[in-house]
C-alpha positions as a printed NumPy array, in Angstrom:
array([[-36.886, 112.697, -47.457],
       [-33.861, 111.702, -45.414],
       [-34.173, 111.086, -41.699],
       [-30.598, 112.258, -41.118],
       [-28.356, 114.993, -42.452],
       [-24.659, 114.229, -42.312],
       [-22.237, 116.991, -41.351],
       [-19.402, 117.887, -43.728],
       [-16.859, 115.083, -43.851],
       [-14.441, 115.503, -40.89 ],
       [-10.813, 116.444, -41.55 ],
       [ -9.317, 116.005, -38.067],
       [ -5.99 , 114.141, -37.761],
       [ -7.504, 110.854, -36.551],
       [-10.005, 110.732, -39.42 ],
       [ -7.26 , 111.567, -41.912],
       [ -5.109, 108.728, -40.511],
       [ -8.036, 106.304, -40.853],
       [ -8.744, 107.547, -44.369],
       [ -5.112, 107.1  , -45.383],
       [ -5.148, 103.556, -44.033],
       [ -8.358, 102.831, -45.96 ],
       [ -6.85 , 104.264, -49.166],
       [ -3.525, 102.491, -48.835],
       [ -3.795,  99.682, -46.235],
       [ -0.515,  97.97 , -47.174],
       [  1.479, 101.073, -46.221],
       [  0.254, 100.81 , -42.626],
       [  1.432,  97.369, -41.594],
       [ -0.954,  95.095, -43.502],
       [  1.096,  93.675, -46.394],
       [ -1.624,  91.113, -47.149],
       [ -4.108,  93.804, -48.172],
       [ -4.559,  94.033, -51.892],
       [ -7.267,  96.649, -52.161],
       [ -8.45 ,  99.809, -50.504],
       [-11.356,  99.787, -48.1  ],
       [-12.515, 103.361, -48.722],
       [-16.09 , 102.25 , -49.402],
       [-16.261, 100.397, -46.089],
       [-14.69 , 103.36 , -44.315],
       [-17.265, 105.779, -45.771],
       [-20.104, 103.479, -44.646],
       [-18.549, 103.424, -41.16 ],
       [-18.216, 107.227, -41.072],
       [-21.813, 107.598, -42.313],
       [-23.01 , 105.366, -39.492],
       [-21.006, 107.399, -36.965],
       [-22.813, 110.452, -38.339],
       [-26.18 , 108.868, -37.533],
       [-27.079, 107.374, -40.902],
       [-28.708, 103.934, -41.081],
       [-26.838, 102.673, -44.13 ],
       [-29.153,  99.699, -44.588],
       [-32.482, 101.567, -44.433],
       [-34.21 , 101.335, -47.806],
       [-36.81 , 104.011, -48.498],
       [-38.113, 102.624, -51.781],
       [-37.35 ,  99.941, -54.363],
       [-37.863, 100.987, -57.961],
       [-38.899,  98.238, -60.328],
       [-37.012,  98.007, -63.637],
       [-39.822,  99.785, -65.501],
       [-40.031, 102.619, -62.954],
       [-36.623, 104.155, -63.61 ],
       [-34.536, 105.298, -66.519],
       [-31.067, 105.005, -64.972],
       [-28.349, 104.436, -67.601],
       [-26.558, 101.125, -67.192],
       [-29.212,  99.683, -64.876],
       [-31.887,  98.789, -67.417],
       [-33.765,  95.696, -66.301],
       [-32.571,  95.968, -62.688],
       [-34.391,  96.993, -59.538],
       [-32.907, 100.022, -57.796],
       [-32.973, 100.597, -54.039],
       [-33.352, 104.205, -52.957],
       [-31.718, 104.519, -49.578],
       [-33.465, 106.46 , -46.822],
       [-30.445, 108.065, -45.158],
       [-27.528, 109.857, -46.805],
       [-24.088, 108.287, -46.926],
       [-20.701, 109.874, -47.435],
       [-19.282, 109.532, -50.923],
       [-15.784, 110.063, -52.266],
       [-16.96 , 113.481, -53.486],
       [-17.726, 114.483, -49.888],
       [-14.159, 113.597, -48.91 ],
       [-12.678, 115.573, -51.801],
       [-14.919, 118.57 , -51.045],
       [-13.851, 118.52 , -47.388],
       [-10.164, 118.344, -48.357],
       [-10.449, 121.26 , -50.811],
       [-12.318, 123.372, -48.247],
       [ -9.739, 122.57 , -45.566],
       [ -6.848, 123.507, -47.877],
       [ -8.555, 126.789, -48.725],
       [ -9.212, 127.494, -45.038],
       [ -5.574, 126.826, -44.16 ],
       [ -4.304, 128.984, -47.026],
       [ -6.556, 131.858, -45.944],
       [ -5.277, 131.445, -42.386],
       [ -1.67 , 131.591, -43.605],
       [ -2.354, 134.674, -45.731],
       [ -3.911, 136.476, -42.775],
       [ -0.791, 136.081, -40.608]])
């Protein structure tokens, strides 16, 4: 069981600016960047939300799991939740729907 529950992914302007920079770093003044840093950003946001992103709850030996593509590998089950790209997409869809409802109610 997780020690922490993360809130829905934030959609305030500052977080959106940081997310855009993580998605497309070269468009924000860093022409040397060749890849996005979304994964690092989501770890950072998870830690801000109170998650210990390095806390391992359990390590499954290769024979103790049936995870496709990971046969023969140990799997670490993390203790605390971390944001995932799906959390970001869910937050964006919910925010768009909220804004549309707000516009319709005017």
